[in-house]
mmCIF file of C-alpha atoms in Angstrom:
data_model
loop_
_atom_site.group_PDB
_atom_site.id
_atom_site.type_symbol
_atom_site.label_atom_id
_atom_site.label_comp_id
_atom_site.label_asym_id
_atom_site.label_seq_id
_atom_site.Cartn_x
_atom_site.Cartn_y
_atom_site.Cartn_z
ATOM 1 C CA UNK L 1 21.966 17.688 22.307
ATOM 2 C CA UNK L 2 19.191 17.593 19.305
ATOM 3 C CA UNK L 3 15.360 17.480 20.499
ATOM 4 C CA UNK L 4 13.665 14.095 19.978
ATOM 5 C CA UNK L 5 11.729 15.079 17.548
ATOM 6 C CA UNK L 6 14.628 16.071 15.515
ATOM 7 C CA UNK L 7 14.365 14.655 12.048
ATOM 8 C CA UNK L 8 17.925 13.441 12.048
ATOM 9 C CA UNK L 9 17.224 11.866 15.827
ATOM 10 C CA UNK L 10 14.120 9.917 14.158
ATOM 11 C CA UNK L 11 15.845 8.818 11.430
ATOM 12 C CA UNK L 12 18.793 7.295 13.610
ATOM 13 C CA UNK L 13 16.277 6.096 15.645
ATOM 14 C CA UNK L 14 14.228 4.291 13.822
ATOM 15 C CA UNK L 15 17.742 2.752 12.139
ATOM 16 C CA UNK L 16 18.577 1.379 15.793
ATOM 17 C CA UNK L 17 15.525 -0.158 16.285
ATOM 18 C CA UNK L 18 15.348 -1.589 12.636
ATOM 19 C CA UNK L 19 19.119 -2.966 13.479
ATOM 20 C CA UNK L 20 17.927 -4.311 17.014
ATOM 21 C CA UNK L 21 15.157 -6.249 15.605
ATOM 22 C CA UNK L 22 17.311 -7.994 13.460
ATOM 23 C CA UNK L 23 19.238 -8.542 15.974
ATOM 24 C CA UNK L 24 16.660 -9.874 18.497
ATOM 25 C CA UNK L 25 14.186 -10.502 17.289
ATOM 26 C CA UNK L 26 12.031 -13.439 15.730
ATOM 27 C CA UNK L 27 8.560 -15.484 14.368
ATOM 28 C CA UNK L 28 8.030 -14.881 18.348
ATOM 29 C CA UNK L 29 9.477 -11.001 18.548
ATOM 30 C CA UNK L 30 9.806 -8.083 16.559
ATOM 31 C CA UNK L 31 10.555 -4.454 18.136
ATOM 32 C CA UNK L 32 9.708 -1.655 17.299
ATOM 33 C CA UNK L 33 10.172 1.924 17.727
ATOM 34 C CA UNK L 34 7.643 3.536 19.964
ATOM 35 C CA UNK L 35 9.278 6.686 21.599
ATOM 36 C CA UNK L 36 13.230 8.463 21.148
ATOM 37 C CA UNK L 37 13.464 9.993 24.706
ATOM 38 C CA UNK L 38 16.946 11.702 23.978
ATOM 39 C CA UNK L 39 19.707 12.425 21.264
ATOM 40 C CA UNK L 40 22.625 14.023 20.147
ATOM 41 C CA UNK L 41 25.302 14.057 17.801
ATOM 42 C CA UNK L 42 28.519 14.367 17.285
ATOM 43 C CA UNK L 43 30.440 15.390 14.106
ATOM 44 C CA UNK L 44 33.914 13.172 14.145
ATOM 45 C CA UNK L 45 35.939 14.747 12.124
ATOM 46 C CA UNK L 46 37.111 12.791 8.583
ATOM 47 C CA UNK L 47 35.142 10.273 9.956
ATOM 48 C CA UNK L 48 31.398 10.847 10.052
ATOM 49 C CA UNK L 49 28.206 12.403 12.114
ATOM 50 C CA UNK L 50 27.347 9.763 15.730
ATOM 51 C CA UNK L 51 24.443 10.281 17.209
ATOM 52 C CA UNK L 52 23.270 8.948 21.434
ATOM 53 C CA UNK L 53 20.371 7.615 21.495
ATOM 54 C CA UNK L 54 17.701 6.503 24.619
ATOM 55 C CA UNK L 55 15.322 4.328 23.002
ATOM 56 C CA UNK L 56 11.591 3.175 24.074
ATOM 57 C CA UNK L 57 11.127 0.098 22.352
ATOM 58 C CA UNK L 58 7.691 -1.856 22.333
ATOM 59 C CA UNK L 59 7.149 -5.622 21.349
ATOM 60 C CA UNK L 60 5.077 -5.028 17.308
ATOM 61 C CA UNK L 61 2.910 -8.409 18.828
ATOM 62 C CA UNK L 62 2.108 -7.292 22.768
ATOM 63 C CA UNK L 63 2.247 -3.457 21.787
ATOM 64 C CA UNK L 64 1.855 -3.480 26.732
ATOM 65 C CA UNK L 65 5.312 -4.586 26.445
ATOM 66 C CA UNK L 66 7.768 -1.501 26.733
ATOM 67 C CA UNK L 67 11.687 -1.808 27.283
ATOM 68 C CA UNK L 68 14.250 1.242 27.619
ATOM 69 C CA UNK L 69 17.444 0.932 25.252
ATOM 70 C CA UNK L 70 20.622 2.870 24.105
ATOM 71 C CA UNK L 71 22.150 3.019 20.930
ATOM 72 C CA UNK L 72 25.107 4.720 19.430
ATOM 73 C CA UNK L 73 24.726 5.367 15.554
ATOM 74 C CA UNK L 74 27.464 6.428 13.426
ATOM 75 C CA UNK L 75 26.887 6.946 10.000
ATOM 76 C CA UNK L 76 30.480 7.347 8.141
ATOM 77 C CA UNK L 77 31.084 10.249 5.495
ATOM 78 C CA UNK L 78 30.286 10.171 2.562
ATOM 79 C CA UNK L 79 30.518 6.805 1.799
ATOM 80 C CA UNK L 80 27.318 4.842 0.499
ATOM 81 C CA UNK L 81 28.808 0.940 0.755
ATOM 82 C CA UNK L 82 29.422 1.296 3.438
ATOM 83 C CA UNK L 83 26.366 0.297 6.650
ATOM 84 C CA UNK L 84 26.209 2.422 9.843
ATOM 85 C CA UNK L 85 28.305 1.172 12.564
ATOM 86 C CA UNK L 86 24.707 0.500 15.102
ATOM 87 C CA UNK L 87 25.739 0.088 19.354
ATOM 88 C CA UNK L 88 22.796 -0.664 21.724
ATOM 89 C CA UNK L 89 22.340 -2.099 25.806
ATOM 90 C CA UNK L 90 19.235 -2.819 25.980
ATOM 91 C CA UNK L 91 17.519 -2.629 29.861
ATOM 92 C CA UNK L 92 15.872 -5.649 31.770
ATOM 93 C CA UNK L 93 14.535 -8.430 29.955
ATOM 94 C CA UNK L 94 12.943 -8.638 26.352
ATOM 95 C CA UNK L 95 9.984 -11.432 26.862
ATOM 96 C CA UNK L 96 10.576 -14.828 26.218
ATOM 97 C CA UNK L 97 9.165 -17.065 23.139
ATOM 98 C CA UNK L 98 10.437 -20.141 22.651
ATOM 99 C CA UNK L 99 7.633 -21.207 22.401
ATOM 100 C CA UNK L 100 5.615 -19.792 19.757
ATOM 101 C CA UNK L 101 8.843 -19.714 17.480
ATOM 102 C CA UNK L 102 8.970 -23.627 18.698
ATOM 103 C CA UNK L 103 4.950 -24.067 18.381
ATOM 104 C CA UNK L 104 5.724 -22.178 14.573
ATOM 105 C CA UNK L 105 9.288 -23.620 13.297
ATOM 106 C CA UNK L 106 7.372 -27.441 14.031
ATOM 107 C CA UNK L 107 4.286 -26.249 12.454
ATOM 108 C CA UNK L 108 6.468 -25.203 9.233
ATOM 109 C CA UNK L 109 8.390 -28.503 8.482
ATOM 110 C CA UNK L 110 5.568 -30.522 9.087
ATOM 111 C CA UNK L 111 3.777 -28.843 5.804
ATOM 112 C CA UNK L 112 3.273 -31.214 2.927
ATOM 113 C CA UNK L 113 4.358 -28.849 0.520
ATOM 114 C CA UNK L 114 6.712 -25.783 0.783
ATOM 115 C CA UNK L 115 4.708 -22.601 2.589
ATOM 116 C CA UNK L 116 3.636 -20.040 -0.254
ATOM 117 C CA UNK L 117 1.625 -16.529 -0.130
ATOM 118 C CA UNK L 118 1.464 -13.056 -0.878
ATOM 119 C CA UNK L 119 -0.214 -9.517 -0.052
ATOM 120 C CA UNK L 120 0.328 -9.780 3.765
ATOM 121 C CA UNK L 121 -0.919 -7.469 5.212
ATOM 122 C CA UNK L 122 -3.623 -7.638 2.270
ATOM 123 C CA UNK L 123 -5.002 -4.214 1.276
ATOM 124 C CA UNK L 124 -7.430 -3.609 3.475
ATOM 125 C CA UNK L 125 -4.466 -4.466 6.577
ATOM 126 C CA UNK L 126 -6.120 -7.894 7.601
ATOM 127 C CA UNK L 127 -3.514 -11.090 8.469
ATOM 128 C CA UNK L 128 -4.336 -14.105 9.263
ATOM 129 C CA UNK L 129 -3.045 -15.595 12.394
ATOM 130 C CA UNK L 130 -1.058 -18.207 10.650
ATOM 131 C CA UNK L 131 0.342 -15.534 8.674
ATOM 132 C CA UNK L 132 1.454 -13.535 11.176
ATOM 133 C CA UNK L 133 5.052 -15.194 11.826
ATOM 134 C CA UNK L 134 5.887 -14.924 8.194
ATOM 135 C CA UNK L 135 5.504 -11.484 8.473
ATOM 136 C CA UNK L 136 7.923 -11.147 11.288
ATOM 137 C CA UNK L 137 10.218 -12.811 10.431
ATOM 138 C CA UNK L 138 9.760 -10.313 7.070
ATOM 139 C CA UNK L 139 9.703 -8.066 9.314
ATOM 140 C CA UNK L 140 13.096 -8.561 11.559
ATOM 141 C CA UNK L 141 14.949 -9.500 8.195
ATOM 142 C CA UNK L 142 13.690 -6.528 6.307
ATOM 143 C CA UNK L 143 16.230 -5.070 9.788
ATOM 144 C CA UNK L 144 19.297 -6.197 8.530
ATOM 145 C CA UNK L 145 17.790 -5.103 5.027
ATOM 146 C CA UNK L 146 17.766 -1.564 6.415
ATOM 147 C CA UNK L 147 20.658 -1.888 7.988
ATOM 148 C CA UNK L 148 23.249 -2.210 5.319
ATOM 149 C CA UNK L 149 21.112 0.562 3.065
ATOM 150 C CA UNK L 150 21.096 3.371 5.285
ATOM 151 C CA UNK L 151 22.374 6.608 4.470
ATOM 152 C CA UNK L 152 21.526 9.725 7.167
ATOM 153 C CA UNK L 153 19.489 11.117 4.932
ATOM 154 C CA UNK L 154 17.422 7.861 4.127
ATOM 155 C CA UNK L 155 14.328 5.972 7.022
ATOM 156 C CA UNK L 156 13.096 2.745 5.719
ATOM 157 C CA UNK L 157 9.983 0.669 7.038
ATOM 158 C CA UNK L 158 8.733 -2.298 5.978
ATOM 159 C CA UNK L 159 5.096 -1.662 3.722
ATOM 160 C CA UNK L 160 4.296 -5.313 2.628
ATOM 161 C CA UNK L 161 5.161 -8.570 1.727
ATOM 162 C CA UNK L 162 3.660 -8.975 -1.956
ATOM 163 C CA UNK L 163 5.214 -12.409 -2.324
ATOM 164 C CA UNK L 164 7.093 -15.852 -0.083
ATOM 165 C CA UNK L 165 8.078 -18.600 -0.961
ATOM 166 C CA UNK L 166 9.738 -21.011 0.973
ATOM 167 C CA UNK L 167 12.326 -23.169 -0.322
ATOM 168 C CA UNK L 168 13.377 -26.951 0.227
ATOM 169 C CA UNK L 169 16.181 -27.722 2.572
ATOM 170 C CA UNK L 170 18.283 -30.777 3.733
ATOM 171 C CA UNK L 171 19.438 -29.085 6.772
ATOM 172 C CA UNK L 172 17.471 -28.200 9.917
ATOM 173 C CA UNK L 173 16.772 -24.057 8.508
ATOM 174 C CA UNK L 174 13.629 -22.759 7.470
ATOM 175 C CA UNK L 175 14.699 -20.634 4.125
ATOM 176 C CA UNK L 176 12.075 -18.571 2.997
ATOM 177 C CA UNK L 177 12.826 -16.703 -0.680
ATOM 178 C CA UNK L 178 10.885 -13.137 0.360
ATOM 179 C CA UNK L 179 9.781 -10.319 -1.760
ATOM 180 C CA UNK L 180 9.119 -7.203 -0.260
ATOM 181 C CA UNK L 181 8.546 -3.331 -0.166
ATOM 182 C CA UNK L 182 9.815 -1.064 1.075
ATOM 183 C CA UNK L 183 8.637 2.337 2.448
ATOM 184 C CA UNK L 184 11.713 5.066 2.322
ATOM 185 C CA UNK L 185 9.804 7.859 4.849
ATOM 186 C CA UNK L 186 11.913 11.035 3.323
ATOM 187 C CA UNK L 187 11.249 10.480 -0.212
ATOM 188 C CA UNK L 188 8.022 9.139 0.090
ATOM 189 C CA UNK L 189 9.264 5.784 -3.101
ATOM 190 C CA UNK L 190 8.070 2.466 -2.327
ATOM 191 C CA UNK L 191 10.645 0.215 -2.932
ATOM 192 C CA UNK L 192 10.238 -3.855 -4.101
ATOM 193 C CA UNK L 193 12.931 -5.712 -2.326
ATOM 194 C CA UNK L 194 14.057 -9.441 -2.593
ATOM 195 C CA UNK L 195 15.535 -11.227 0.082
ATOM 196 C CA UNK L 196 16.595 -14.569 1.103
ATOM 197 C CA UNK L 197 16.098 -15.402 4.447
ATOM 198 C CA UNK L 198 17.345 -18.948 6.631
ATOM 199 C CA UNK L 199 16.049 -19.264 10.370
ATOM 200 C CA UNK L 200 15.935 -21.832 12.773
ATOM 201 C CA UNK L 201 14.730 -21.172 16.682
ATOM 202 C CA UNK L 202 18.851 -21.840 18.090
ATOM 203 C CA UNK L 203 20.657 -20.101 15.731
ATOM 204 C CA UNK L 204 18.341 -16.735 15.070
ATOM 205 C CA UNK L 205 17.638 -14.703 11.768
ATOM 206 C CA UNK L 206 20.265 -14.563 9.050
ATOM 207 C CA UNK L 207 19.272 -12.232 5.413
ATOM 208 C CA UNK L 208 22.061 -14.298 2.498
ATOM 209 C CA UNK L 209 21.132 -12.664 -0.164
ATOM 210 C CA UNK L 210 18.992 -8.514 -0.831
ATOM 211 C CA UNK L 211 18.758 -7.063 -3.413
ATOM 212 C CA UNK L 212 16.755 -4.080 -4.516
ATOM 213 C CA UNK L 213 14.835 -4.535 -7.679
ATOM 214 C CA UNK L 214 12.986 -2.701 -9.813
ATOM 215 C CA UNK L 215 9.873 -0.451 -9.804
ATOM 216 C CA UNK L 216 7.386 -2.237 -12.311
#
């Protein structure tokens, strides 16, 4: 058993929340870790460390909207190139975001020229309402990046979108090229990361390319 405030438990829980947000999130819904209710760790010989967690997740848009979730996170021994295995079960229903998602999709599709923006939020923490779905899409997509690049000793969080540019496409998908800053809470590093994100209301979020960038 691990106390819920245990560093290893909170790191595993943060990773599970990022993975969940990636799998279930959209420009209209984004999930974040609110609390760890319980945690335990199992050491599996020759394979790795497995965490069993009970979490409370909150909706980033509507902080009063919470769901309970159980998750299992397996960190493979010694191999930094294998993403952790994450499995989860959500108790109850997530709220429906079809309307918000379709509104955003239609708005971007109807733009005369491709969207370009930077510094979301700005240096005072402000985000304009029309950029909020762009930020939430980055949050959801960064969940994939964090999942793919996490180890047992890291804890990443999206800090800021430095730059985002919509990419013109001839199909029904929206594509955005993001440069984000990830805050690694253990080392306190701020790491620039590039990610190319596809999204469609019916098909969810895909990250087609992601790479850590050199710090300037």
